[in-house]
Amino acid sequence: MWSSAEDQRTAEAIRAGDQSAFGELAARHRHELHVHCYRMLGSFTEAEDMVQETLLRAWDKRTTFEGRSGFRAWLYRIATNACLDTLARRRRRTTAAVDSGGGPAASVAAEVTWLQPCPDRLLDLAAPAAAEPETAAIGRETIELAFLAAIQHLPPRQRAVLVLRDAAGLPAQETADTLEMSVPSVKSALQRARATLREHLPEKRTDWNAATGPTPAERALLDRYVAACRRSDLPALTALLHEDARQCMPPAHLVFSGREAILDMWRPVLEGEGSWGVWYSRTLEVNRQPAAVNYVRRPGAERYTAVNIDVLRIENGLITDITTFGPELLPAAGLSATLDPADLDPADPDPGM
């Protein structure tokens, strides 16, 4: 830990325009800021842009920085207000979800068409270091897709209060200072936000509190899911799905409700003359939840091409929800969008052979 004298010297250097001193401190909080902006916006790529905006604003406002003890809170204030400015400009609205027939469907996630997954490798980088005990751990309860989708339905200022208090762990007074609100107003907004969340979140979500990844049972079921996808094994996939399972696709605001609806959607691309080709799946680490990325090698193609990312919610040994995204964020997760047969796990022979 630095001494107060060192803190003051660093603050003075930053105010004087020392880019090295500023960059050193900013780098310590960069990943945490990314996660904060991701929670606020629900979009991984937009959060990347917002971190850049935050650091630019912070540099422009460097003369207002008073000391290292408040650097994290100072950055959070700038990042939160940058996100609020963006939300005010875009006036983004949720979109009514539809089922495969075009009729209305209820799905908190599918209504958030800009929702994207976040690689666990970033969450690990944002986790607290020994020298930064004030940094909140990135637990599953505040980064899972159900939570992120639900808070996108909150008014921006309520969302900011909830994220700052319950996710970032800022005290009520710091939250009030950040948002230029009174402490009673912060407490009232937090109460309303929590009440709205209870209406949208899964009933058993509290079972995930403090978790930092899938449970062993979830990982075992995910392995079975991946193996069945590789074999295009519909009977095996059927056995993994709850009767009332739902699959939603936020980018297309689509929802498939019930096991049979999901299987009817999968069947044409997995088997028969119209199948897309040879499938290959592998596990993926996003949002502290069990997930998989699916590739397909179409007839005549030499390589496998990523098709989508499936993030699973599992209850009582069965899949109850699948949230499906495009493959655009695979590079951020450290995975390629294409695979050569030689790239497959040696323990898993090429499914096409």
mmCIF file of C-alpha atoms in Angstrom:
data_model
loop_
_atom_site.group_PDB
_atom_site.id
_atom_site.type_symbol
_atom_site.label_atom_id
_atom_site.label_comp_id
_atom_site.label_asym_id
_atom_site.label_seq_id
_atom_site.Cartn_x
_atom_site.Cartn_y
_atom_site.Cartn_z
ATOM 1 C CA MET A 1 0.000 0.000 0.000
ATOM 2 C CA TRP A 2 1.180 3.506 -0.710
ATOM 3 C CA SER A 3 1.735 6.069 1.990
ATOM 4 C CA SER A 4 -0.361 9.226 2.149
ATOM 5 C CA ALA A 5 2.693 11.192 1.028
ATOM 6 C CA GLU A 6 3.045 8.980 -2.049
ATOM 7 C CA ASP A 7 -0.690 9.342 -2.701
ATOM 8 C CA GLN A 8 -0.380 13.099 -2.631
ATOM 9 C CA ARG A 9 2.675 13.140 -4.890
ATOM 10 C CA THR A 10 0.854 10.919 -7.403
ATOM 11 C CA ALA A 11 -2.232 13.134 -7.315
ATOM 12 C CA GLU A 12 -0.082 16.209 -7.865
ATOM 13 C CA ALA A 13 1.712 14.523 -10.773
ATOM 14 C CA ILE A 14 -1.586 13.637 -12.441
ATOM 15 C CA ARG A 15 -2.945 17.134 -11.982
ATOM 16 C CA ALA A 16 0.268 18.444 -13.518
ATOM 17 C CA GLY A 17 -0.264 16.282 -16.594
ATOM 18 C CA ASP A 18 2.001 13.287 -15.892
ATOM 19 C CA GLN A 19 0.667 10.746 -18.380
ATOM 20 C CA SER A 20 2.747 7.924 -16.922
ATOM 21 C CA ALA A 21 1.318 8.375 -13.405
ATOM 22 C CA PHE A 22 -2.212 8.634 -14.793
ATOM 23 C CA GLY A 23 -1.767 5.598 -17.039
ATOM 24 C CA GLU A 24 -0.447 3.453 -14.198
ATOM 25 C CA LEU A 25 -3.472 4.127 -12.022
ATOM 26 C CA ALA A 26 -5.950 3.913 -14.899
ATOM 27 C CA ALA A 27 -4.558 0.514 -15.934
ATOM 28 C CA ARG A 28 -5.293 -0.872 -12.457
ATOM 29 C CA HIS A 29 -8.988 -0.135 -12.865
ATOM 30 C CA ARG A 30 -9.461 -0.490 -16.609
ATOM 31 C CA HIS A 31 -10.923 -4.007 -16.568
ATOM 32 C CA GLU A 32 -13.171 -3.253 -13.616
ATOM 33 C CA LEU A 33 -14.453 -0.174 -15.447
ATOM 34 C CA HIS A 34 -15.193 -2.336 -18.480
ATOM 35 C CA VAL A 35 -17.340 -4.647 -16.367
ATOM 36 C CA HIS A 36 -19.073 -1.651 -14.771
ATOM 37 C CA CYS A 37 -19.915 -0.161 -18.171
ATOM 38 C CA TYR A 38 -20.986 -3.615 -19.405
ATOM 39 C CA ARG A 39 -23.474 -3.874 -16.560
ATOM 40 C CA MET A 40 -24.789 -0.401 -17.285
ATOM 41 C CA LEU A 41 -25.144 -0.916 -21.055
ATOM 42 C CA GLY A 42 -25.601 -4.686 -21.477
ATOM 43 C CA SER A 43 -23.320 -4.636 -24.525
ATOM 44 C CA PHE A 44 -19.729 -5.873 -24.372
ATOM 45 C CA THR A 45 -18.595 -3.907 -27.422
ATOM 46 C CA GLU A 46 -20.265 -0.680 -26.321
ATOM 47 C CA ALA A 47 -18.651 -1.080 -22.912
ATOM 48 C CA GLU A 48 -15.226 -1.181 -24.601
ATOM 49 C CA ASP A 49 -15.988 2.126 -26.276
ATOM 50 C CA MET A 50 -17.238 3.585 -23.013
ATOM 51 C CA VAL A 51 -14.010 2.732 -21.181
ATOM 52 C CA GLN A 52 -12.093 4.723 -23.780
ATOM 53 C CA GLU A 53 -14.535 7.610 -23.362
ATOM 54 C CA THR A 54 -14.175 7.420 -19.577
ATOM 55 C CA LEU A 55 -10.385 7.594 -19.670
ATOM 56 C CA LEU A 56 -10.461 10.477 -22.126
ATOM 57 C CA ARG A 57 -12.859 12.368 -19.866
ATOM 58 C CA ALA A 58 -10.753 11.519 -16.818
ATOM 59 C CA TRP A 59 -7.632 12.906 -18.460
ATOM 60 C CA ASP A 60 -9.492 16.068 -19.429
ATOM 61 C CA LYS A 61 -10.732 16.384 -15.826
ATOM 62 C CA ARG A 62 -7.408 15.412 -14.223
ATOM 63 C CA THR A 63 -7.154 18.691 -12.332
ATOM 64 C CA THR A 64 -10.191 17.602 -10.264
ATOM 65 C CA PHE A 65 -8.452 14.460 -8.956
ATOM 66 C CA GLU A 66 -7.547 15.010 -5.306
ATOM 67 C CA GLY A 67 -5.787 11.795 -4.271
ATOM 68 C CA ARG A 68 -5.293 8.097 -4.814
ATOM 69 C CA SER A 69 -7.766 7.098 -2.075
ATOM 70 C CA GLY A 70 -10.571 8.395 -4.247
ATOM 71 C CA PHE A 71 -9.264 7.359 -7.666
ATOM 72 C CA ARG A 72 -11.578 4.363 -8.071
ATOM 73 C CA ALA A 73 -14.642 6.339 -6.991
ATOM 74 C CA TRP A 74 -13.542 9.225 -9.211
ATOM 75 C CA LEU A 75 -13.308 6.948 -12.261
ATOM 76 C CA TYR A 76 -16.633 5.297 -11.395
ATOM 77 C CA ARG A 77 -18.275 8.711 -11.274
ATOM 78 C CA ILE A 78 -16.940 9.606 -14.711
ATOM 79 C CA ALA A 79 -17.789 6.196 -16.210
ATOM 80 C CA THR A 80 -21.306 6.161 -14.777
ATOM 81 C CA ASN A 81 -22.106 9.603 -16.084
ATOM 82 C CA ALA A 82 -20.617 8.758 -19.474
ATOM 83 C CA CYS A 83 -22.943 5.733 -19.629
ATOM 84 C CA LEU A 84 -25.926 7.845 -18.569
ATOM 85 C CA ASP A 85 -25.089 10.400 -21.261
ATOM 86 C CA THR A 86 -24.972 7.622 -23.841
ATOM 87 C CA LEU A 87 -28.275 6.159 -22.682
ATOM 88 C CA ALA A 88 -29.913 9.591 -22.800
ATOM 89 C CA ARG A 89 -28.690 10.188 -26.356
ATOM 90 C CA ARG A 90 -29.693 6.804 -27.703
ATOM 91 C CA ARG A 91 -32.969 6.509 -25.792
ATOM 92 C CA ARG A 92 -32.703 2.783 -26.317
ATOM 93 C CA ARG A 93 -35.890 0.831 -25.761
ATOM 94 C CA THR A 94 -36.514 -2.854 -25.239
ATOM 95 C CA THR A 95 -38.269 -4.691 -28.094
ATOM 96 C CA ALA A 96 -41.274 -6.968 -27.659
ATOM 97 C CA ALA A 97 -40.177 -10.575 -28.107
ATOM 98 C CA VAL A 98 -41.907 -12.889 -30.563
ATOM 99 C CA ASP A 99 -42.158 -16.648 -30.961
ATOM 100 C CA SER A 100 -41.310 -18.623 -34.080
ATOM 101 C CA GLY A 101 -44.755 -17.893 -35.509
ATOM 102 C CA GLY A 102 -44.467 -14.158 -35.011
ATOM 103 C CA GLY A 103 -46.788 -14.056 -32.018
ATOM 104 C CA PRO A 104 -46.007 -12.331 -28.705
ATOM 105 C CA ALA A 105 -43.620 -14.090 -26.317
ATOM 106 C CA ALA A 106 -42.459 -13.229 -22.819
ATOM 107 C CA SER A 107 -38.687 -13.140 -22.334
ATOM 108 C CA VAL A 108 -36.720 -10.541 -20.410
ATOM 109 C CA ALA A 109 -33.514 -11.391 -22.309
ATOM 110 C CA ALA A 110 -35.042 -11.561 -25.803
ATOM 111 C CA GLU A 111 -36.459 -8.072 -25.341
ATOM 112 C CA VAL A 112 -32.919 -6.675 -24.982
ATOM 113 C CA THR A 113 -31.732 -6.925 -28.581
ATOM 114 C CA TRP A 114 -28.324 -5.370 -27.784
ATOM 115 C CA LEU A 115 -27.482 -7.883 -25.032
ATOM 116 C CA GLN A 116 -24.099 -9.597 -25.459
ATOM 117 C CA PRO A 117 -22.140 -12.147 -23.403
ATOM 118 C CA CYS A 118 -18.945 -11.248 -21.563
ATOM 119 C CA PRO A 119 -15.896 -13.581 -21.535
ATOM 120 C CA ASP A 120 -14.865 -14.823 -18.108
ATOM 121 C CA ARG A 121 -11.251 -13.952 -18.928
ATOM 122 C CA LEU A 122 -12.212 -10.281 -18.618
ATOM 123 C CA LEU A 123 -14.098 -10.924 -15.388
ATOM 124 C CA ASP A 124 -10.998 -12.639 -14.003
ATOM 125 C CA LEU A 125 -8.895 -9.596 -14.886
ATOM 126 C CA ALA A 126 -11.432 -7.369 -13.134
ATOM 127 C CA ALA A 127 -11.395 -9.453 -9.947
ATOM 128 C CA PRO A 128 -9.714 -7.882 -6.915
ATOM 129 C CA ALA A 129 -5.964 -7.897 -6.563
ATOM 130 C CA ALA A 130 -4.253 -8.150 -3.203
ATOM 131 C CA ALA A 131 -3.321 -4.480 -3.390
ATOM 132 C CA GLU A 132 -6.877 -3.400 -4.226
ATOM 133 C CA PRO A 133 -9.069 -4.763 -1.406
ATOM 134 C CA GLU A 134 -11.794 -2.227 -2.135
ATOM 135 C CA THR A 135 -12.492 -3.771 -5.533
ATOM 136 C CA ALA A 136 -15.627 -5.912 -5.547
ATOM 137 C CA ALA A 137 -15.292 -9.549 -6.611
ATOM 138 C CA ILE A 138 -17.013 -10.347 -9.895
ATOM 139 C CA GLY A 139 -19.511 -12.938 -8.703
ATOM 140 C CA ARG A 140 -22.137 -14.702 -10.769
ATOM 141 C CA GLU A 141 -25.072 -12.979 -9.109
ATOM 142 C CA THR A 142 -24.245 -9.579 -10.661
ATOM 143 C CA ILE A 143 -22.905 -10.691 -14.041
ATOM 144 C CA GLU A 144 -25.228 -13.500 -15.137
ATOM 145 C CA LEU A 145 -27.309 -12.816 -18.230
ATOM 146 C CA ALA A 146 -30.599 -12.905 -16.326
ATOM 147 C CA PHE A 147 -29.398 -10.074 -14.087
ATOM 148 C CA LEU A 148 -27.990 -8.026 -16.969
ATOM 149 C CA ALA A 149 -31.141 -8.397 -19.050
ATOM 150 C CA ALA A 150 -33.361 -7.492 -16.116
ATOM 151 C CA ILE A 151 -31.505 -4.300 -15.213
ATOM 152 C CA GLN A 152 -31.758 -3.095 -18.827
ATOM 153 C CA HIS A 153 -35.486 -2.743 -18.117
ATOM 154 C CA LEU A 154 -34.788 -0.226 -15.334
ATOM 155 C CA PRO A 155 -34.755 3.531 -15.915
ATOM 156 C CA PRO A 156 -31.115 4.578 -16.411
ATOM 157 C CA ARG A 157 -30.723 6.377 -13.072
ATOM 158 C CA GLN A 158 -32.277 3.512 -11.100
ATOM 159 C CA ARG A 159 -29.987 1.160 -12.994
ATOM 160 C CA ALA A 160 -26.971 3.271 -12.068
ATOM 161 C CA VAL A 161 -27.939 3.270 -8.382
ATOM 162 C CA LEU A 162 -28.403 -0.499 -8.358
ATOM 163 C CA VAL A 163 -25.107 -1.183 -10.159
ATOM 164 C CA LEU A 164 -23.117 1.203 -7.977
ATOM 165 C CA ARG A 165 -24.581 -0.063 -4.707
ATOM 166 C CA ASP A 166 -25.150 -3.793 -5.284
ATOM 167 C CA ALA A 167 -22.476 -4.595 -7.886
ATOM 168 C CA ALA A 168 -19.663 -2.076 -7.436
ATOM 169 C CA GLY A 169 -20.219 -1.929 -3.682
ATOM 170 C CA LEU A 170 -20.070 1.852 -3.356
ATOM 171 C CA PRO A 171 -21.474 3.296 -0.110
ATOM 172 C CA ALA A 172 -24.733 5.247 -0.289
ATOM 173 C CA GLN A 173 -22.966 8.588 0.138
ATOM 174 C CA GLU A 174 -20.484 7.927 -2.691
ATOM 175 C CA THR A 175 -23.334 6.768 -4.904
ATOM 176 C CA ALA A 176 -25.246 9.956 -4.096
ATOM 177 C CA ASP A 177 -22.184 12.083 -4.867
ATOM 178 C CA THR A 178 -21.599 10.237 -8.144
ATOM 179 C CA LEU A 179 -25.150 10.808 -9.349
ATOM 180 C CA GLU A 180 -25.674 14.195 -7.674
ATOM 181 C CA MET A 181 -28.553 12.805 -5.647
ATOM 182 C CA SER A 182 -29.407 12.876 -1.977
ATOM 183 C CA VAL A 183 -28.812 9.768 0.129
ATOM 184 C CA PRO A 184 -32.581 9.336 0.759
ATOM 185 C CA SER A 185 -33.155 9.532 -3.014
ATOM 186 C CA VAL A 186 -30.500 6.875 -3.577
ATOM 187 C CA LYS A 187 -32.106 4.573 -1.008
ATOM 188 C CA SER A 188 -35.544 5.083 -2.554
ATOM 189 C CA ALA A 189 -34.266 4.407 -6.086
ATOM 190 C CA LEU A 190 -32.447 1.290 -4.896
ATOM 191 C CA GLN A 191 -35.602 -0.030 -3.240
ATOM 192 C CA ARG A 192 -37.628 0.468 -6.429
ATOM 193 C CA ALA A 193 -34.912 -1.103 -8.577
ATOM 194 C CA ARG A 194 -34.684 -4.191 -6.382
ATOM 195 C CA ALA A 195 -38.462 -4.592 -6.467
ATOM 196 C CA THR A 196 -38.444 -4.510 -10.277
ATOM 197 C CA LEU A 197 -35.623 -7.056 -10.401
ATOM 198 C CA ARG A 198 -37.580 -9.489 -8.264
ATOM 199 C CA GLU A 199 -40.302 -9.454 -10.910
ATOM 200 C CA HIS A 200 -37.903 -10.378 -13.718
ATOM 201 C CA LEU A 201 -35.256 -12.690 -12.243
ATOM 202 C CA PRO A 202 -35.539 -16.512 -12.078
ATOM 203 C CA GLU A 203 -37.037 -17.782 -8.839
ATOM 204 C CA LYS A 204 -33.946 -19.797 -7.883
ATOM 205 C CA ARG A 205 -31.428 -17.118 -8.763
ATOM 206 C CA THR A 206 -30.429 -16.728 -5.102
ATOM 207 C CA ASP A 207 -28.923 -20.218 -5.329
ATOM 208 C CA TRP A 208 -26.132 -18.645 -7.412
ATOM 209 C CA ASN A 209 -25.080 -15.991 -4.888
ATOM 210 C CA ALA A 210 -21.305 -15.647 -4.484
ATOM 211 C CA ALA A 211 -20.598 -18.285 -7.155
ATOM 212 C CA THR A 212 -17.703 -17.514 -9.462
ATOM 213 C CA GLY A 213 -18.468 -20.099 -12.134
ATOM 214 C CA PRO A 214 -20.573 -23.139 -13.024
ATOM 215 C CA THR A 215 -20.963 -25.814 -10.379
ATOM 216 C CA PRO A 216 -19.458 -29.296 -10.945
ATOM 217 C CA ALA A 217 -22.936 -30.619 -11.755
ATOM 218 C CA GLU A 218 -23.469 -27.855 -14.299
ATOM 219 C CA ARG A 219 -20.101 -28.546 -15.902
ATOM 220 C CA ALA A 220 -20.951 -32.248 -16.181
ATOM 221 C CA LEU A 221 -24.249 -31.478 -17.901
ATOM 222 C CA LEU A 222 -22.519 -28.968 -20.182
ATOM 223 C CA ASP A 223 -20.069 -31.693 -21.242
ATOM 224 C CA ARG A 224 -23.022 -33.918 -22.129
ATOM 225 C CA TYR A 225 -24.596 -31.071 -24.088
ATOM 226 C CA VAL A 226 -21.396 -30.466 -26.045
ATOM 227 C CA ALA A 227 -20.977 -34.184 -26.798
ATOM 228 C CA ALA A 228 -24.566 -34.440 -28.031
ATOM 229 C CA CYS A 229 -24.150 -31.352 -30.231
ATOM 230 C CA ARG A 230 -21.010 -32.815 -31.793
ATOM 231 C CA ARG A 231 -22.929 -35.973 -32.708
ATOM 232 C CA SER A 232 -26.070 -34.080 -33.801
ATOM 233 C CA ASP A 233 -27.748 -36.451 -31.361
ATOM 234 C CA LEU A 234 -31.313 -35.186 -30.955
ATOM 235 C CA PRO A 235 -32.421 -37.953 -28.550
ATOM 236 C CA ALA A 236 -29.488 -37.111 -26.262
ATOM 237 C CA LEU A 237 -30.257 -33.402 -26.480
ATOM 238 C CA THR A 238 -33.911 -34.094 -25.757
ATOM 239 C CA ALA A 239 -32.940 -35.858 -22.542
ATOM 240 C CA LEU A 240 -31.058 -32.757 -21.361
ATOM 241 C CA LEU A 241 -33.937 -30.302 -21.857
ATOM 242 C CA HIS A 242 -36.627 -29.535 -19.320
ATOM 243 C CA GLU A 243 -40.130 -29.941 -20.745
ATOM 244 C CA ASP A 244 -40.715 -26.204 -20.258
ATOM 245 C CA ALA A 245 -37.260 -25.136 -21.462
ATOM 246 C CA ARG A 246 -36.958 -21.924 -23.476
ATOM 247 C CA GLN A 247 -34.411 -20.778 -25.999
ATOM 248 C CA CYS A 248 -34.182 -17.056 -26.656
ATOM 249 C CA MET A 249 -32.147 -15.138 -29.212
ATOM 250 C CA PRO A 250 -31.728 -11.523 -28.083
ATOM 251 C CA PRO A 251 -30.278 -10.213 -31.384
ATOM 252 C CA ALA A 252 -33.441 -11.393 -33.185
ATOM 253 C CA HIS A 253 -35.793 -10.936 -30.151
ATOM 254 C CA LEU A 254 -36.952 -14.513 -30.803
ATOM 255 C CA VAL A 255 -38.184 -17.039 -28.249
ATOM 256 C CA PHE A 256 -38.817 -20.766 -28.607
ATOM 257 C CA SER A 257 -40.932 -21.898 -25.665
ATOM 258 C CA GLY A 258 -41.033 -25.552 -24.642
ATOM 259 C CA ARG A 259 -38.800 -28.503 -25.424
ATOM 260 C CA GLU A 260 -40.730 -29.466 -28.559
ATOM 261 C CA ALA A 261 -40.473 -25.968 -30.034
ATOM 262 C CA ILE A 262 -36.716 -25.992 -29.468
ATOM 263 C CA LEU A 263 -36.318 -29.431 -31.045
ATOM 264 C CA ASP A 264 -38.448 -28.431 -34.027
ATOM 265 C CA MET A 265 -36.057 -25.523 -34.586
ATOM 266 C CA TRP A 266 -32.926 -27.675 -34.179
ATOM 267 C CA ARG A 267 -34.018 -30.706 -36.203
ATOM 268 C CA PRO A 268 -33.743 -29.302 -39.764
ATOM 269 C CA VAL A 269 -30.184 -28.024 -39.242
ATOM 270 C CA LEU A 270 -28.906 -31.096 -37.412
ATOM 271 C CA GLU A 271 -30.244 -34.019 -39.409
ATOM 272 C CA GLY A 272 -31.719 -34.990 -42.741
ATOM 273 C CA GLU A 273 -31.024 -33.780 -46.244
ATOM 274 C CA GLY A 274 -31.287 -30.130 -45.223
ATOM 275 C CA SER A 275 -28.781 -30.345 -42.364
ATOM 276 C CA TRP A 276 -26.124 -27.663 -42.398
ATOM 277 C CA GLY A 277 -23.231 -30.097 -42.286
ATOM 278 C CA VAL A 278 -20.924 -31.610 -39.655
ATOM 279 C CA TRP A 279 -21.176 -29.993 -36.243
ATOM 280 C CA TYR A 280 -18.533 -29.450 -33.589
ATOM 281 C CA SER A 281 -18.963 -27.825 -30.172
ATOM 282 C CA ARG A 282 -16.662 -26.837 -27.341
ATOM 283 C CA THR A 283 -17.198 -25.350 -23.912
ATOM 284 C CA LEU A 284 -16.920 -21.621 -23.399
ATOM 285 C CA GLU A 285 -16.514 -19.439 -20.320
ATOM 286 C CA VAL A 286 -18.821 -16.416 -20.283
ATOM 287 C CA ASN A 287 -20.789 -14.601 -17.563
ATOM 288 C CA ARG A 288 -19.778 -17.251 -14.988
ATOM 289 C CA GLN A 289 -22.359 -19.581 -16.572
ATOM 290 C CA PRO A 290 -22.129 -22.875 -18.482
ATOM 291 C CA ALA A 291 -21.812 -22.086 -22.190
ATOM 292 C CA ALA A 292 -20.778 -23.612 -25.502
ATOM 293 C CA VAL A 293 -19.775 -22.387 -28.943
ATOM 294 C CA ASN A 294 -21.097 -24.330 -31.933
ATOM 295 C CA TYR A 295 -19.235 -24.701 -35.223
ATOM 296 C CA VAL A 296 -20.353 -26.322 -38.465
ATOM 297 C CA ARG A 297 -18.384 -27.593 -41.463
ATOM 298 C CA ARG A 298 -20.688 -27.242 -44.406
ATOM 299 C CA PRO A 299 -20.591 -29.692 -47.328
ATOM 300 C CA GLY A 300 -17.469 -29.076 -49.406
ATOM 301 C CA ALA A 301 -15.886 -26.756 -46.831
ATOM 302 C CA GLU A 302 -12.441 -27.451 -45.403
ATOM 303 C CA ARG A 303 -12.905 -25.583 -42.134
ATOM 304 C CA TYR A 304 -15.489 -25.336 -39.389
ATOM 305 C CA THR A 305 -17.164 -21.934 -39.013
ATOM 306 C CA ALA A 306 -18.637 -20.679 -35.757
ATOM 307 C CA VAL A 307 -22.419 -20.374 -35.855
ATOM 308 C CA ASN A 308 -23.473 -19.316 -32.379
ATOM 309 C CA ILE A 309 -22.850 -19.204 -28.656
ATOM 310 C CA ASP A 310 -25.273 -20.946 -26.278
ATOM 311 C CA VAL A 311 -25.378 -19.856 -22.632
ATOM 312 C CA LEU A 312 -27.260 -22.299 -20.422
ATOM 313 C CA ARG A 313 -29.275 -22.058 -17.242
ATOM 314 C CA ILE A 314 -29.610 -25.369 -15.435
ATOM 315 C CA GLU A 315 -31.998 -26.372 -12.669
ATOM 316 C CA ASN A 316 -32.343 -29.774 -11.027
ATOM 317 C CA GLY A 317 -30.130 -31.453 -13.593
ATOM 318 C CA LEU A 318 -31.920 -30.164 -16.716
ATOM 319 C CA ILE A 319 -31.490 -27.199 -19.051
ATOM 320 C CA THR A 320 -34.267 -24.695 -18.448
ATOM 321 C CA ASP A 321 -33.004 -21.785 -20.565
ATOM 322 C CA ILE A 322 -30.672 -21.338 -23.523
ATOM 323 C CA THR A 323 -29.671 -17.812 -24.512
ATOM 324 C CA THR A 324 -28.169 -17.821 -27.994
ATOM 325 C CA PHE A 325 -25.883 -15.177 -29.480
ATOM 326 C CA GLY A 326 -23.900 -14.813 -32.670
ATOM 327 C CA PRO A 327 -20.177 -15.728 -32.688
ATOM 328 C CA GLU A 328 -18.872 -12.153 -32.993
ATOM 329 C CA LEU A 329 -17.275 -12.046 -29.541
ATOM 330 C CA LEU A 330 -15.249 -15.252 -29.830
ATOM 331 C CA PRO A 331 -11.929 -13.393 -30.345
ATOM 332 C CA ALA A 332 -12.517 -11.558 -27.051
ATOM 333 C CA ALA A 333 -12.939 -14.985 -25.431
ATOM 334 C CA GLY A 334 -9.672 -16.196 -26.954
ATOM 335 C CA LEU A 335 -11.300 -18.462 -29.549
ATOM 336 C CA SER A 336 -11.182 -18.457 -33.340
ATOM 337 C CA ALA A 337 -14.252 -17.978 -35.515
ATOM 338 C CA THR A 338 -13.040 -20.840 -37.722
ATOM 339 C CA LEU A 339 -11.395 -24.174 -36.985
ATOM 340 C CA ASP A 340 -9.315 -26.522 -39.074
ATOM 341 C CA PRO A 341 -9.997 -30.223 -38.398
ATOM 342 C CA ALA A 342 -6.464 -30.334 -36.977
ATOM 343 C CA ASP A 343 -7.506 -27.695 -34.414
ATOM 344 C CA LEU A 344 -10.024 -30.001 -32.741
ATOM 345 C CA ASP A 345 -9.391 -31.371 -29.290
ATOM 346 C CA PRO A 346 -7.146 -34.457 -29.729
ATOM 347 C CA ALA A 347 -9.452 -36.355 -27.411
ATOM 348 C CA ASP A 348 -12.327 -35.737 -29.845
ATOM 349 C CA PRO A 349 -11.845 -37.092 -33.371
ATOM 350 C CA ASP A 350 -13.111 -35.022 -36.273
ATOM 351 C CA PRO A 351 -16.892 -35.668 -36.336
ATOM 352 C CA GLY A 352 -16.747 -35.680 -40.117
ATOM 353 C CA MET A 353 -14.336 -38.596 -40.325
#
